[in-house]
């Protein structure tokens, strides 16, 4: 077998959820959109439900329907995209709570599923989803009469704790919602870490559960071990890989491992990234190709059976920095070919 092993520590995810939950006075949900950031929504959500999570957020109704099959009837499942055309049966049958984003969605919802639970998503400045202040002012009394379960908005810059956008969005959200008798939700992971003023009744962490920035104290969740297929010696001046991307400066030993950019190992991270043999870094030699990566193991002194891309010595955020992206993209890119192993849960 030459597929790489992706190990997902469910106990670390539940520990991260508990740690974030302990920081807030209100309740703490779990955001499990995009297959729980690539880590497996069914396994992740089941573990979190056992740990006590009662509220889950997904991006689209299809994800919510699958999650309902996993979780059974107890927990609330909220859909960020709201109520889209064609969603009524799924929302109704699977008891999903759409976060209504517009007057159009509101009409669609009350006409197709009168009396069915829903929430309201407000735009407090991000200009991505939700009703703007004017639209909300016009719709508010009608919406409130329909008994919304939750009112939420989303922070654009919560990972930058001193960004002026944060207090500005907080003030806008409060202007739009103060005095209403409906539970409120504003904070993602970054929002939880900002200040209690952002917490309201329900926090919505995603990346912090999965071990990513800005939750610096998070326990690491993923380990990725890639088998070595072959090792070879190079004389000085010999080259490795496409476009002769690496030229041996000395007698060099190269290991070729069984994963590449088709497995979500972004080509852009190549020049700065090493694979690790325990605590010894072995630099990537030349370009990352589709299914293979060549690694300079000269200084290691032996031929390893596998090398590690993610683990105690290299985090998703380190790889993100190397590829000029964010940990979220590293996680959601994790390949379908990996053999997945789950610990705990
Ligand atoms: C993805 C998302 C979250 C979770 O954000 P993190 O930064 O991963 O904690 C919360 N709310 C909304 C609306 C989202 O889209």
Short mmCIF file of C-alpha atoms and ligand atoms in Angstrom, two decimals:
data_model
loop_
_atom_site.label_atom_id
_atom_site.label_comp_id
_atom_site.label_asym_id
_atom_site.label_seq_id
_atom_site.Cartn_x
_atom_site.Cartn_y
_atom_site.Cartn_z
CA UNK A 1 0.00 0.00 0.00
CA UNK A 2 1.42 3.36 -0.95
CA UNK A 3 -1.29 5.78 0.11
CA UNK A 4 -0.42 8.28 2.79
CA UNK A 5 -1.98 8.07 6.26
CA UNK A 6 -4.02 11.01 7.49
CA UNK A 7 -4.62 10.68 11.23
CA UNK A 8 -7.40 12.80 12.74
CA UNK A 9 -7.46 13.14 16.51
CA UNK A 10 -11.13 13.39 17.51
CA UNK A 11 -10.17 13.77 21.16
CA UNK A 12 -8.14 16.87 20.24
CA UNK A 13 -11.17 18.29 18.40
CA UNK A 14 -13.47 17.77 21.38
CA UNK A 15 -10.80 19.17 23.73
CA UNK A 16 -10.55 22.27 21.53
CA UNK A 17 -14.35 22.62 21.55
CA UNK A 18 -14.43 22.34 25.34
CA UNK A 19 -11.64 24.90 25.70
CA UNK A 20 -13.46 27.40 23.48
CA UNK A 21 -16.76 26.63 25.23
CA UNK A 22 -15.13 27.38 28.58
CA UNK A 23 -14.20 30.88 27.37
CA UNK A 24 -17.79 31.88 26.69
CA UNK A 25 -20.69 32.37 29.09
CA UNK A 26 -23.24 31.35 26.47
CA UNK A 27 -23.48 28.18 24.40
CA UNK A 28 -20.93 27.03 21.86
CA UNK A 29 -21.88 25.54 18.50
CA UNK A 30 -19.63 23.70 16.05
CA UNK A 31 -19.15 24.74 12.43
CA UNK A 32 -18.84 21.54 10.37
CA UNK A 33 -19.31 22.92 6.85
CA UNK A 34 -17.22 21.52 3.99
CA UNK A 35 -17.06 18.06 5.60
CA UNK A 36 -15.83 19.59 8.88
CA UNK A 37 -13.08 21.52 7.09
CA UNK A 38 -12.08 18.35 5.25
CA UNK A 39 -11.75 16.15 8.34
CA UNK A 40 -15.00 14.17 8.05
CA UNK A 41 -18.27 15.79 9.19
CA UNK A 42 -19.94 12.57 10.36
CA UNK A 43 -17.14 11.45 12.68
CA UNK A 44 -16.36 14.97 13.89
CA UNK A 45 -19.99 15.92 14.56
CA UNK A 46 -20.75 12.64 16.33
CA UNK A 47 -17.79 13.18 18.67
CA UNK A 48 -18.76 16.77 19.35
CA UNK A 49 -22.38 15.81 20.02
CA UNK A 50 -21.14 13.23 22.55
CA UNK A 51 -19.01 15.97 24.12
CA UNK A 52 -22.14 18.09 24.54
CA UNK A 53 -22.46 20.25 21.41
CA UNK A 54 -26.15 20.90 20.66
CA UNK A 55 -25.84 23.36 17.74
CA UNK A 56 -24.17 22.71 14.37
CA UNK A 57 -23.67 24.98 11.38
CA UNK A 58 -23.27 23.93 7.74
CA UNK A 59 -22.94 25.94 4.52
CA UNK A 60 -25.69 24.34 2.41
CA UNK A 61 -28.86 22.31 2.97
CA UNK A 62 -27.35 19.14 1.44
CA UNK A 63 -24.66 19.13 4.13
CA UNK A 64 -27.36 19.65 6.75
CA UNK A 65 -29.41 16.70 5.47
CA UNK A 66 -26.40 14.37 5.65
CA UNK A 67 -25.59 15.66 9.12
CA UNK A 68 -29.15 15.05 10.33
CA UNK A 69 -28.77 11.38 9.31
CA UNK A 70 -25.60 11.27 11.40
CA UNK A 71 -26.83 13.11 14.48
CA UNK A 72 -30.44 12.06 14.76
CA UNK A 73 -33.21 14.38 15.83
CA UNK A 74 -31.71 16.18 18.84
CA UNK A 75 -29.23 18.87 17.81
CA UNK A 76 -30.11 22.04 15.91
CA UNK A 77 -28.59 22.25 12.42
CA UNK A 78 -28.36 25.74 10.92
CA UNK A 79 -27.72 26.44 7.22
CA UNK A 80 -25.69 29.59 6.41
CA UNK A 81 -26.95 29.85 2.81
CA UNK A 82 -30.50 30.11 4.13
CA UNK A 83 -33.47 28.84 2.15
CA UNK A 84 -32.55 28.42 -1.54
CA UNK A 85 -34.91 27.39 -4.36
CA UNK A 86 -35.50 23.64 -4.19
CA UNK A 87 -34.46 23.34 -0.53
CA UNK A 88 -37.92 23.24 1.07
CA UNK A 89 -38.28 19.44 1.19
CA UNK A 90 -34.81 18.96 2.64
CA UNK A 91 -35.24 21.75 5.19
CA UNK A 92 -38.65 20.41 6.17
CA UNK A 93 -37.95 16.67 6.19
CA UNK A 94 -34.54 16.94 7.85
CA UNK A 95 -35.53 19.62 10.36
CA UNK A 96 -32.88 22.11 9.28
CA UNK A 97 -32.89 25.73 10.40
CA UNK A 98 -32.11 28.01 7.45
CA UNK A 99 -30.45 31.32 8.29
CA UNK A 100 -32.64 33.61 6.18
CA UNK A 101 -30.51 36.11 4.24
CA UNK A 102 -33.01 38.30 2.39
CA UNK A 103 -36.65 39.28 1.98
CA UNK A 104 -36.79 36.91 -0.99
CA UNK A 105 -35.65 33.98 1.18
CA UNK A 106 -38.05 35.00 3.93
CA UNK A 107 -41.02 34.89 1.52
CA UNK A 108 -39.85 31.55 0.07
CA UNK A 109 -39.55 30.09 3.56
CA UNK A 110 -42.88 31.18 5.04
CA UNK A 111 -44.77 30.29 1.84
CA UNK A 112 -43.27 26.81 1.44
CA UNK A 113 -42.82 25.83 5.09
CA UNK A 114 -45.14 27.95 7.26
CA UNK A 115 -44.29 27.59 10.94
CA UNK A 116 -40.96 25.82 10.26
CA UNK A 117 -38.03 27.09 12.37
CA UNK A 118 -35.63 29.58 10.81
CA UNK A 119 -32.97 32.07 11.84
CA UNK A 120 -31.98 35.47 10.51
CA UNK A 121 -28.59 36.40 9.12
CA UNK A 122 -27.72 40.10 9.19
CA UNK A 123 -24.98 41.95 7.36
CA UNK A 124 -23.03 44.04 9.86
CA UNK A 125 -20.45 45.17 7.29
CA UNK A 126 -18.85 42.15 5.62
CA UNK A 127 -21.18 42.45 2.63
CA UNK A 128 -21.20 38.73 1.95
CA UNK A 129 -24.45 37.27 3.32
CA UNK A 130 -27.36 38.61 5.32
CA UNK A 131 -29.81 41.47 5.37
CA UNK A 132 -28.47 45.00 5.37
CA UNK A 133 -29.67 47.44 8.04
CA UNK A 134 -32.27 49.07 5.78
CA UNK A 135 -33.72 45.77 4.62
CA UNK A 136 -33.81 44.48 8.20
CA UNK A 137 -35.57 47.63 9.44
CA UNK A 138 -38.29 47.10 6.84
CA UNK A 139 -38.69 43.37 7.47
CA UNK A 140 -38.00 43.16 11.17
CA UNK A 141 -41.50 43.28 12.63
CA UNK A 142 -42.83 40.73 10.15
CA UNK A 143 -39.83 38.45 10.74
CA UNK A 144 -40.04 38.69 14.53
CA UNK A 145 -43.72 37.79 14.41
CA UNK A 146 -42.65 34.48 12.80
CA UNK A 147 -40.56 33.57 15.86
CA UNK A 148 -36.93 33.31 14.57
CA UNK A 149 -34.73 30.93 16.59
CA UNK A 150 -31.47 32.85 16.19
CA UNK A 151 -30.14 36.12 14.80
CA UNK A 152 -26.55 36.08 13.60
CA UNK A 153 -23.93 38.08 11.76
CA UNK A 154 -20.31 37.32 10.80
CA UNK A 155 -17.07 39.16 11.53
CA UNK A 156 -14.76 39.98 8.61
CA UNK A 157 -11.54 40.64 10.56
CA UNK A 158 -11.86 38.72 13.84
CA UNK A 159 -8.43 37.09 13.40
CA UNK A 160 -6.87 40.56 13.79
CA UNK A 161 -7.71 41.48 17.35
CA UNK A 162 -6.99 45.22 17.06
CA UNK A 163 -8.71 45.74 13.71
CA UNK A 164 -11.15 48.68 13.75
CA UNK A 165 -13.65 46.59 11.79
CA UNK A 166 -14.37 44.48 14.89
CA UNK A 167 -15.87 47.16 17.16
CA UNK A 168 -17.56 48.70 14.14
CA UNK A 169 -19.34 45.43 13.29
CA UNK A 170 -20.17 44.86 16.95
CA UNK A 171 -21.81 48.30 17.17
CA UNK A 172 -23.78 47.70 13.95
CA UNK A 173 -24.94 44.26 15.12
CA UNK A 174 -26.04 45.69 18.44
CA UNK A 175 -27.91 48.55 16.78
CA UNK A 176 -29.75 46.00 14.64
CA UNK A 177 -30.56 43.57 17.46
CA UNK A 178 -30.48 45.19 20.92
CA UNK A 179 -33.71 44.76 22.83
CA UNK A 180 -34.97 41.82 20.76
CA UNK A 181 -36.01 38.69 22.58
CA UNK A 182 -34.15 36.33 20.24
CA UNK A 183 -30.84 34.51 20.89
CA UNK A 184 -27.90 36.17 19.11
CA UNK A 185 -24.67 34.87 17.56
CA UNK A 186 -21.71 36.85 16.22
CA UNK A 187 -18.40 35.18 17.10
CA UNK A 188 -16.40 32.71 15.02
CA UNK A 189 -13.14 31.38 16.53
CA UNK A 190 -11.48 34.78 16.27
CA UNK A 191 -14.54 36.49 17.76
CA UNK A 192 -14.44 34.20 20.82
CA UNK A 193 -10.82 35.20 21.41
CA UNK A 194 -11.52 38.95 21.03
CA UNK A 195 -13.63 39.80 24.04
CA UNK A 196 -16.75 38.68 25.91
CA UNK A 197 -18.69 41.53 24.26
CA UNK A 198 -18.61 39.51 21.03
CA UNK A 199 -19.92 36.25 22.51
CA UNK A 200 -23.68 36.84 22.85
CA UNK A 201 -25.77 33.66 23.29
CA UNK A 202 -24.12 31.25 20.85
CA UNK A 203 -20.54 31.17 19.54
CA UNK A 204 -19.71 29.53 16.20
CA UNK A 205 -16.12 28.27 16.11
CA UNK A 206 -14.79 26.33 13.15
CA UNK A 207 -11.03 26.53 12.60
CA UNK A 208 -10.24 26.58 16.33
CA UNK A 209 -11.82 23.14 16.71
CA UNK A 210 -9.52 21.84 14.00
CA UNK A 211 -6.34 23.18 15.56
CA UNK A 212 -5.79 26.33 13.49
CA UNK A 213 -4.94 29.99 14.02
CA UNK A 214 -5.99 32.22 15.65
CA UNK A 215 -6.62 29.71 18.50
CA UNK A 216 -2.95 29.51 19.51
CA UNK A 217 -3.58 27.12 22.43
CA UNK A 218 -5.44 24.63 20.24
CA UNK A 219 -4.36 21.02 20.31
CA UNK A 220 -3.06 19.81 16.94
CA UNK A 221 -5.60 17.60 15.19
CA UNK A 222 -4.06 16.21 11.99
CA UNK A 223 -0.99 14.12 11.24
CA UNK A 224 0.01 13.21 7.69
CA UNK A 225 2.56 10.43 7.09
CA UNK A 226 3.64 9.71 3.53
CA UNK A 227 5.32 6.40 2.57
CA UNK A 228 8.72 6.45 0.89
CA UNK A 229 8.60 4.53 -2.41
CA UNK A 230 12.26 4.66 -3.40
CA UNK A 231 15.62 6.19 -2.39
CA UNK A 232 18.60 6.96 -4.66
CA UNK A 233 22.04 8.57 -4.66
CA UNK A 234 22.89 11.59 -6.79
CA UNK A 235 26.34 12.80 -7.81
CA UNK A 236 26.98 16.55 -7.55
CA UNK A 237 25.36 18.31 -10.52
CA UNK A 238 22.61 15.75 -11.11
CA UNK A 239 19.08 17.12 -11.10
CA UNK A 240 15.69 16.10 -9.66
CA UNK A 241 12.18 16.32 -11.04
CA UNK A 242 10.33 18.47 -13.55
CA UNK A 243 12.20 21.44 -14.98
CA UNK A 244 15.31 20.13 -13.18
CA UNK A 245 13.94 21.96 -10.16
CA UNK A 246 16.74 20.78 -7.85
CA UNK A 247 20.45 20.38 -8.61
CA UNK A 248 22.52 18.32 -6.20
CA UNK A 249 25.21 20.56 -4.69
CA UNK A 250 27.03 17.54 -3.22
CA UNK A 251 26.66 13.77 -2.93
CA UNK A 252 22.94 13.68 -2.20
CA UNK A 253 20.41 11.02 -1.20
CA UNK A 254 16.87 11.55 -2.43
CA UNK A 255 13.70 9.84 -1.16
CA UNK A 256 10.58 9.83 -3.34
CA UNK A 257 7.31 9.80 -1.38
CA UNK A 258 3.78 8.85 -2.46
CA UNK A 259 1.74 12.05 -2.43
CA UNK A 260 1.59 15.25 -4.45
CA UNK A 261 -0.51 18.21 -5.42
CA UNK A 262 -3.40 15.90 -6.40
CA UNK A 263 -3.55 15.11 -2.69
CA UNK A 264 -3.87 18.77 -1.76
CA UNK A 265 -0.19 19.38 -1.10
CA UNK A 266 -0.12 22.78 -2.72
CA UNK A 267 2.73 23.20 -5.24
CA UNK A 268 3.35 26.69 -3.91
CA UNK A 269 4.56 25.38 -0.54
CA UNK A 270 7.41 23.37 -2.14
CA UNK A 271 10.35 25.76 -1.92
CA UNK A 272 9.97 26.45 1.81
CA UNK A 273 8.73 23.10 3.08
CA UNK A 274 10.42 20.06 4.59
CA UNK A 275 9.10 16.62 5.38
CA UNK A 276 10.07 15.37 8.78
CA UNK A 277 11.69 12.17 10.01
CA UNK A 278 10.79 12.43 13.69
CA UNK A 279 12.37 15.80 14.61
CA UNK A 280 14.72 16.04 11.61
CA UNK A 281 13.58 18.22 8.68
CA UNK A 282 14.28 16.92 5.17
CA UNK A 283 13.80 19.66 2.54
CA UNK A 284 11.64 19.08 -0.52
CA UNK A 285 13.95 18.81 -3.56
CA UNK A 286 12.53 20.39 -6.71
CA UNK A 287 8.91 20.67 -7.67
CA UNK A 288 5.98 18.94 -6.02
CA UNK A 289 4.43 16.78 -8.75
CA UNK A 290 0.93 15.29 -9.01
CA UNK A 291 1.47 12.08 -7.03
CA UNK A 292 5.08 12.31 -5.87
CA UNK A 293 7.47 14.51 -3.95
CA UNK A 294 11.25 14.14 -3.85
CA UNK A 295 12.94 14.90 -0.56
CA UNK A 296 16.61 15.49 0.31
CA UNK A 297 17.41 12.96 3.06
CA UNK A 298 21.21 13.30 2.84
CA UNK A 299 21.58 14.61 6.39
CA UNK A 300 19.24 12.03 7.84
CA UNK A 301 21.77 9.22 7.55
CA UNK A 302 19.26 6.45 6.89
CA UNK A 303 16.37 5.63 4.54
CA UNK A 304 13.04 6.24 6.33
CA UNK A 305 9.92 4.13 5.69
CA UNK A 306 7.78 7.26 5.67
CA UNK A 307 8.08 11.01 6.12
CA UNK A 308 5.72 13.36 7.86
CA UNK A 309 4.22 16.51 6.34
CA UNK A 310 1.85 17.41 9.18
CA UNK A 311 2.49 16.60 12.82
CA UNK A 312 4.15 17.89 15.95
CA UNK A 313 6.98 19.56 14.01
CA UNK A 314 4.93 21.19 11.23
CA UNK A 315 1.40 22.57 11.61
CA UNK A 316 -1.31 23.50 9.14
CA UNK A 317 -0.45 27.15 9.77
CA UNK A 318 3.23 26.60 8.97
CA UNK A 319 2.26 24.99 5.66
CA UNK A 320 -0.20 27.81 5.05
CA UNK A 321 2.55 30.38 5.51
CA UNK A 322 4.78 28.42 3.12
CA UNK A 323 2.06 28.40 0.46
CA UNK A 324 0.96 31.99 1.10
CA UNK A 325 -2.52 30.88 2.17
CA UNK A 326 -4.48 30.09 5.37
CA UNK A 327 -4.80 26.95 7.47
CA UNK A 328 -8.43 26.64 6.35
CA UNK A 329 -7.29 26.03 2.76
CA UNK A 330 -4.62 23.52 3.85
CA UNK A 331 -7.29 21.51 5.69
CA UNK A 332 -10.03 21.69 3.07
CA UNK A 333 -7.51 20.66 0.38
CA UNK A 334 -6.56 17.42 2.17
CA UNK A 335 -6.77 14.69 -0.41
CA UNK A 336 -9.39 12.03 -0.98
CA UNK A 337 -6.67 9.39 -1.58
CA UNK A 338 -5.37 9.37 1.97
CA UNK A 339 -6.11 6.43 4.21
CA UNK A 340 -7.90 8.12 7.08
CA UNK A 341 -7.45 6.96 10.64
CA UNK A 342 -9.39 8.40 13.54
CA UNK A 343 -8.12 8.49 17.11
CA UNK A 344 -10.49 8.68 20.07
CA UNK A 345 -13.91 10.24 19.78
C1 LIG B 1 -17.00 29.42 8.53
C2 LIG B 1 -17.83 30.29 9.40
C3 LIG B 1 -17.67 30.30 10.79
C4 LIG B 1 -16.52 29.61 11.48
O1 LIG B 1 -15.41 30.48 11.35
P1 LIG B 1 -13.96 30.09 11.92
O2 LIG B 1 -13.12 31.27 11.56
O3 LIG B 1 -13.54 28.86 11.19
O4 LIG B 1 -14.08 29.89 13.38
C5 LIG B 1 -18.60 31.01 11.55
N1 LIG B 1 -19.60 31.71 10.95
C6 LIG B 1 -19.76 31.76 9.61
C7 LIG B 1 -20.86 32.56 9.04
C8 LIG B 1 -18.88 31.07 8.78
O5 LIG B 1 -19.04 31.13 7.46
#
